[in-house]
C-alpha positions as a printed NumPy array, in Angstrom:
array([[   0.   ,    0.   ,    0.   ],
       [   1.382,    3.341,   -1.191],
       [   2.741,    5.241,    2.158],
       [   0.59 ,    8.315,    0.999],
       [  -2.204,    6.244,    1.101],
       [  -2.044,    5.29 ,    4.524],
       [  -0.971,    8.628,    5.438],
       [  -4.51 ,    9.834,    3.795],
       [  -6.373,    7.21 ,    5.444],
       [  -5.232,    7.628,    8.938],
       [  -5.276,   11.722,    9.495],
       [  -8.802,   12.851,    9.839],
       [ -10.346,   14.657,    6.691],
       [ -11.011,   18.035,    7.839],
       [ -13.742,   20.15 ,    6.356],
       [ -13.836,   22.52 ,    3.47 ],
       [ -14.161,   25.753,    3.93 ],
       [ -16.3  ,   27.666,    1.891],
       [ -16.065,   31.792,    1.818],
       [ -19.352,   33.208,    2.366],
       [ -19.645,   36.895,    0.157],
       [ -19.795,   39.677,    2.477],
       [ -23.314,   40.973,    2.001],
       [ -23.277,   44.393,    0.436],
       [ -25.134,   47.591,    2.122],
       [ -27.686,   47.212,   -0.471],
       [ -28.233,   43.512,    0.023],
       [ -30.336,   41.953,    2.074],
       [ -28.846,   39.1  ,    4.894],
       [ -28.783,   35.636,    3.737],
       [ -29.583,   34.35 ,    7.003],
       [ -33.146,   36.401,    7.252],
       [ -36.11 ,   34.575,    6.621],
       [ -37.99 ,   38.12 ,    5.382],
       [ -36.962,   41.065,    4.006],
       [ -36.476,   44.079,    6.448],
       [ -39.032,   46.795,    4.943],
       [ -38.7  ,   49.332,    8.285],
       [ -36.347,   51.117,    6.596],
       [ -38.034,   51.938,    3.254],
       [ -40.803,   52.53 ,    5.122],
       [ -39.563,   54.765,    7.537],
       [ -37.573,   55.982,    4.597],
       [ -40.724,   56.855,    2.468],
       [ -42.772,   57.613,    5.846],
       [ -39.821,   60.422,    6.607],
       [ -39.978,   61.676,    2.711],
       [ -43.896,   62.212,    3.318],
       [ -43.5  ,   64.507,    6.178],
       [ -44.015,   68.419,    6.19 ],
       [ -41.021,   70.515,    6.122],
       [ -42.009,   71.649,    9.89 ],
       [ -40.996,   68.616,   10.805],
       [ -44.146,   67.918,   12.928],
       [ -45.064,   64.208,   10.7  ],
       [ -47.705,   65.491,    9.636],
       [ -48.503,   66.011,    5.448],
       [ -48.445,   69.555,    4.25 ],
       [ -51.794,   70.676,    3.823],
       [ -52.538,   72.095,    0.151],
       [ -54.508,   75.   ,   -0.65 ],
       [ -57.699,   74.651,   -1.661],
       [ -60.314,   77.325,   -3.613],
       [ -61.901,   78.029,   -0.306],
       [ -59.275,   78.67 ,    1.404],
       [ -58.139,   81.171,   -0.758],
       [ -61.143,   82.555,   -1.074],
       [ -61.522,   83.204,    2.542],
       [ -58.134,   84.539,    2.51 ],
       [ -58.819,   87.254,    0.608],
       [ -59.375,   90.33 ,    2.054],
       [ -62.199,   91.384,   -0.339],
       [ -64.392,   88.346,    0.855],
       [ -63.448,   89.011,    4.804],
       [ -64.813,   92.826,    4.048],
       [ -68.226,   91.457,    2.153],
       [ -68.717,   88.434,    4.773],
       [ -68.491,   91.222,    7.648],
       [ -70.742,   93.478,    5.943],
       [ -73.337,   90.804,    5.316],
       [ -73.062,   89.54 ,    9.27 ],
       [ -73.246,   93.524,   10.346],
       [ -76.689,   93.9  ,    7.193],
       [ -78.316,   90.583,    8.901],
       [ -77.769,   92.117,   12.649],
       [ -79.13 ,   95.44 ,   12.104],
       [ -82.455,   93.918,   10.391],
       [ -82.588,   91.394,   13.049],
       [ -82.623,   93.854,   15.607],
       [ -85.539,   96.434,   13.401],
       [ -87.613,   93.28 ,   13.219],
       [ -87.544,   92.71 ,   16.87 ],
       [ -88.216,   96.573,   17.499],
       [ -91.028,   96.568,   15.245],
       [ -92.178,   93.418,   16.898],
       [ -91.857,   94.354,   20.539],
       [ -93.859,   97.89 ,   19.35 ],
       [ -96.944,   96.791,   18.098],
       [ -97.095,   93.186,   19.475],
       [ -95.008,   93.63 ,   22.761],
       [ -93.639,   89.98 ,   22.667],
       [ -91.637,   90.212,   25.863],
       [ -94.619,   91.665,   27.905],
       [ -96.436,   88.403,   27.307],
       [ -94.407,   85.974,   29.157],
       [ -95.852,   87.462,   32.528],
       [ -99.509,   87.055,   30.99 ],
       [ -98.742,   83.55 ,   30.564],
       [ -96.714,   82.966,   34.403],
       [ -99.546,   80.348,   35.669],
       [ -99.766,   77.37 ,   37.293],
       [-102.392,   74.537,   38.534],
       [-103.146,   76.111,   41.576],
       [-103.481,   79.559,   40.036],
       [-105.785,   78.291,   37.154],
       [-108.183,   76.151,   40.421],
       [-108.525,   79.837,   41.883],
       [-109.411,   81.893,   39.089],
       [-111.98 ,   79.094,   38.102],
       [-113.367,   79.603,   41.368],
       [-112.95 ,   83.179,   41.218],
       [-114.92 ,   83.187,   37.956],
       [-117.702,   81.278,   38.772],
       [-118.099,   82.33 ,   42.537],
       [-117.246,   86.28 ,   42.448],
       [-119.36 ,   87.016,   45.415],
       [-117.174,   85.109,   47.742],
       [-113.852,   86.883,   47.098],
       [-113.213,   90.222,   48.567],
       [-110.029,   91.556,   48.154],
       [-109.731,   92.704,   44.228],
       [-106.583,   94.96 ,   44.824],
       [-103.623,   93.435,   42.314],
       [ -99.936,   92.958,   44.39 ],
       [ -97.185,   95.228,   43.102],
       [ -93.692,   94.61 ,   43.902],
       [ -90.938,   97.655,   43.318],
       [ -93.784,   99.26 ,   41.048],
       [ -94.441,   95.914,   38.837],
       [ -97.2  ,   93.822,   39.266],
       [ -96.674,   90.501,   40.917],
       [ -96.537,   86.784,   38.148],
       [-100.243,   85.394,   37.96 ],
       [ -99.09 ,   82.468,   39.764],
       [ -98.646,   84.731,   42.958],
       [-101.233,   86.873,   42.721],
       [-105.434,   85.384,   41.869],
       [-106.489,   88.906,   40.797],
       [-103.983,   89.418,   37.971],
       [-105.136,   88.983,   34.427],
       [-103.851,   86.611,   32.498],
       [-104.11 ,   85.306,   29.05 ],
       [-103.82 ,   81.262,   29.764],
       [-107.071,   80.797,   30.37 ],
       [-109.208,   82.962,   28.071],
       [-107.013,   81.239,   25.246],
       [-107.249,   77.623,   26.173],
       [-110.969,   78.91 ,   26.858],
       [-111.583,   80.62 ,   23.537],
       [-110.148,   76.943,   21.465],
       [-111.993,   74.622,   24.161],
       [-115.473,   77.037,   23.258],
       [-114.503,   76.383,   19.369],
       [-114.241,   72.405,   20.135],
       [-117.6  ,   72.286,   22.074],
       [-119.453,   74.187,   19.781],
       [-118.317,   71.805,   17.085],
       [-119.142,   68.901,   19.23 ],
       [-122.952,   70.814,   19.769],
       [-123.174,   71.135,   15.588],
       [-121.587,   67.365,   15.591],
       [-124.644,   66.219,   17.482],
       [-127.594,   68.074,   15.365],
       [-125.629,   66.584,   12.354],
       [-125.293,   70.317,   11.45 ],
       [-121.75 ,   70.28 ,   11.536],
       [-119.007,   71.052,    8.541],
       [-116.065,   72.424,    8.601],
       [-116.797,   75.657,    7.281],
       [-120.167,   76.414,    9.863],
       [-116.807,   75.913,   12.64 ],
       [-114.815,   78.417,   11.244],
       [-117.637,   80.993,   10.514],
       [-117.936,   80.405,   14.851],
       [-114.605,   80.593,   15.75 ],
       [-113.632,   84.035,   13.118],
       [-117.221,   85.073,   14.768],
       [-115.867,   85.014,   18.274],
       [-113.025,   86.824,   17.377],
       [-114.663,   89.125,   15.276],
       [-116.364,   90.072,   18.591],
       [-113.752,   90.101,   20.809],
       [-112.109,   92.395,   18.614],
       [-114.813,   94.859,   18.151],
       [-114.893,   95.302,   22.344],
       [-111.474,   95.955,   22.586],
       [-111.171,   98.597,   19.746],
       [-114.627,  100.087,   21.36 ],
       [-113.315,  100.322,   24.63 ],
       [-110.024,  101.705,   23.883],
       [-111.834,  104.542,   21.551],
       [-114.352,  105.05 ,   25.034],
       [-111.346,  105.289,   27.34 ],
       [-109.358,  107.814,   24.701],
       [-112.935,  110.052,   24.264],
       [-113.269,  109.575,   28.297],
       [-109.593,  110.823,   28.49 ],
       [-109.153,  108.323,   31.463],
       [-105.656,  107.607,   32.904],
       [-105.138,  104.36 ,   33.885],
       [-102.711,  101.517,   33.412],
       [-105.64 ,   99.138,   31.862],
       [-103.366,   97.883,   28.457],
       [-104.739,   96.317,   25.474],
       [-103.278,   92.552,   26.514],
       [-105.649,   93.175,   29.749],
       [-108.545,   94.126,   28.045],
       [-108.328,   90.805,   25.949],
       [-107.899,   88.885,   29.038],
       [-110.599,   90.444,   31.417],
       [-113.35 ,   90.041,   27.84 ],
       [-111.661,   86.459,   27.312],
       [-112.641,   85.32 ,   30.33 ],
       [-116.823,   85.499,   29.633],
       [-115.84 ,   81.9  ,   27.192],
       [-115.361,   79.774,   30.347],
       [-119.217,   80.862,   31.273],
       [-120.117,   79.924,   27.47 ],
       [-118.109,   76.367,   27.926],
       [-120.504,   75.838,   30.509],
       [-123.759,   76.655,   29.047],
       [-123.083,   74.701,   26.283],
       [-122.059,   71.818,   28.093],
       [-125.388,   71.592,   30.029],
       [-127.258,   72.559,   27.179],
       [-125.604,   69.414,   25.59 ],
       [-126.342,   67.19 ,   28.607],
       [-129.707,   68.546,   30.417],
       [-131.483,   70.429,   27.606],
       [-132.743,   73.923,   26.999],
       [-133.337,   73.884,   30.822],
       [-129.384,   73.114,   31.776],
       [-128.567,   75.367,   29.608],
       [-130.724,   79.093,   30.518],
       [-130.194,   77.877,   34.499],
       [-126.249,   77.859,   33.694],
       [-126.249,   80.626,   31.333],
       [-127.625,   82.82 ,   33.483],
       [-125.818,   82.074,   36.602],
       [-122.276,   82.494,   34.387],
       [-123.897,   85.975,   32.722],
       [-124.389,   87.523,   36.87 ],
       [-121.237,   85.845,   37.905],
       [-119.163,   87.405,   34.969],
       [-121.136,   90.786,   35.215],
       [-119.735,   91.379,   38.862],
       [-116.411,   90.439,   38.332],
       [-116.273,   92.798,   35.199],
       [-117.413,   95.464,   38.567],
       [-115.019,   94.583,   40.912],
       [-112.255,   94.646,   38.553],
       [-112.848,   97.346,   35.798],
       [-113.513,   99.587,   38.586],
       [-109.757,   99.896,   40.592],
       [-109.058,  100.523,   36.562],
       [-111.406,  102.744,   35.407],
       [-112.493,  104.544,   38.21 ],
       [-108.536,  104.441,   40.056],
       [-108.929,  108.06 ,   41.274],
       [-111.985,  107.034,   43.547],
       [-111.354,  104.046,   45.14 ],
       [-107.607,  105.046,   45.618],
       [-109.619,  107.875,   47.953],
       [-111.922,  105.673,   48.771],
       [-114.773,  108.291,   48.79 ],
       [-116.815,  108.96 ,   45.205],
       [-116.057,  111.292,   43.497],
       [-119.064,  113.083,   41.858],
       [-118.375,  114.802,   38.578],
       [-119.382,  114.374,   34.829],
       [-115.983,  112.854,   34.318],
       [-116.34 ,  110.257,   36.914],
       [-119.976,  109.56 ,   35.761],
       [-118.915,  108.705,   32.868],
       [-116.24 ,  106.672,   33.384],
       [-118.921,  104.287,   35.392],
       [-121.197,  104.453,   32.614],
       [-118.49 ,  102.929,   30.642],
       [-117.597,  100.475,   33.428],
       [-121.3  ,   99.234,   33.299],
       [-121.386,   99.372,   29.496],
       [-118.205,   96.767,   29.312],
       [-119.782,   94.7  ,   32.16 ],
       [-123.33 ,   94.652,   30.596],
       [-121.929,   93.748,   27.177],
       [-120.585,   90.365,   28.707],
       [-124.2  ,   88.864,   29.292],
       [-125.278,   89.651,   25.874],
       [-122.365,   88.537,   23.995],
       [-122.378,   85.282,   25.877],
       [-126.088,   84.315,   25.114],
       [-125.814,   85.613,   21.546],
       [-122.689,   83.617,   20.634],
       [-123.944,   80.304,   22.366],
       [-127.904,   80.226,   21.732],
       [-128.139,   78.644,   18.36 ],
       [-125.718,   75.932,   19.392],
       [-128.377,   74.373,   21.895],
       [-131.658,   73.209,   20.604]])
């Protein structure tokens, strides 16, 4: 056996060693199972950012923004705001002068209790005796607080619960349509508008100082429909007979309190004193004290007779 042989077959065979290329900056490891995409992203991600620095992407200008840049525009959007003020504000003058908007909040300052009371009040006048209305600092005192202060809750829930009944009445006597319920309803106001205009012209030919307003005149003459609600509703149930026996005691218990009210108005001077004052003047102003008072009566039979047979 060749001595080179042997010498091969007895020394171990060591391994062969294979050079491995050095991976490149640009190449990715050989070892890795995935390629490393944190740094392209991050690469891309940092190439997206604004030039603040903040990571966010710069905003680009749009037509409206522009638009609202311009000085021009900020001038005619500040006009238009200042145009749409002032008119707001003349419409609420306007409003506030001939329809004083504000001034009916108080009118409508009730509550339960308040509407039991003037109910009672309304129906039972002869019981009450103190008629004077509570001031505070020169105002009058909320409805709520006070039973003798006019109000304008009930003579309008009053005035659309008189329109439902007398439907209901025409309902019955298959007489009803839609246009016989209106013809009531602009009717009643029709009336109610008459008085007020009438009284206001008697009180400006009287030349009578008082602090009786137009919103309490509608309230004091809104108040005779809660005597008509009740005629009709016993007219309804009981008959001609429910409905004069009623009537009529609604018609004397409206005609006082139209007395004991209208007269610390009307007549101020006098029962401030507390002795009459006799004069043409003051005999006048309780003719027109008994006219408004008498007028109640007939406007509440005339409005309510035909709806009852």
């Amino acid at each position: 056996m060749h001595p080179t042989g042997l010498a091969a077959a007895g020394t171990p065979r060591q391994p062969s060693k294979r050079r491995v290329p050095v991976s490149q900056p640009g190449m990715a490891d050989p070892h890795q199972l995935f390629d490393d995409t944190s740094s392209a992203q991050s690469r891309g991600y940092g190439a997206q950012r604004a030039p603040g620095g903040l990571g966010y992407p710069a905003a680009s200008g749009s037509p409206q923004t522009a638009f609202l840049a311009d000085p021009v525009s900020n001038m005619a959007m500040a006009y238009g705001s200042s145009l749409a003020a002032q008119g707001k504000e003349l419409v609420d003058k306007n409003i506030d002068r001939f329809i004083p908007v504000t001034k009916l909040k108080y009118y409508f300052a009730v509550d339960t209790m308040y509407v039991g009371k003037k109910l009672g009040l309304l129906f039972f006048p002869y019981l009450h005796q103190d008629w004077e209305v509570q001031y505070q600092q020169d105002t009058p005192v909320a409805p709520r607080f006070d039973v003798n202060a006019p109000d304008l809750y009930i003579p309008a829930m009053a005035f659309i619960t008189y329109v439902l009944v007398a439907g209901l009445a025409l309902g019955t006597q298959d007489r009803f349509s839609p246009d016989l319920l209106g013809l009531q309803a602009s009717s009643a106001l029709a009336w109610l508008t008459l008085e007020v205009l009438a009284i206001l012209l008697s009180l400006y030919l009287v030349t009578v100082n008082t602090d009786l307003t137009t919103i309490d005149l509608v309230a004091f003459l809104g108040y005779k429909y809660v005597g008509m609600i009740g005629g009709v509703l016993m007219g309804l149930l009981f008959g001609k007979i429910g409905y004069y026996l009623v009537l009529g005691w609604c018609c004397v218990s409206i005609f006082v309190f139209m007395i004991r009210t209208l007269r610390l108005k009307i007549l101020a001077e006098a029962a401030a004193e507390g002795i009459p004052v006799r004069g043409a003047r003051n005999q006048l102003r309780m003719y027109l004290t008994m006219a408004v008072a008498a007028a109640q009566p007939l406007l509440m039979y005339w409005l309510t007779f035909h709806l009852v047979r």
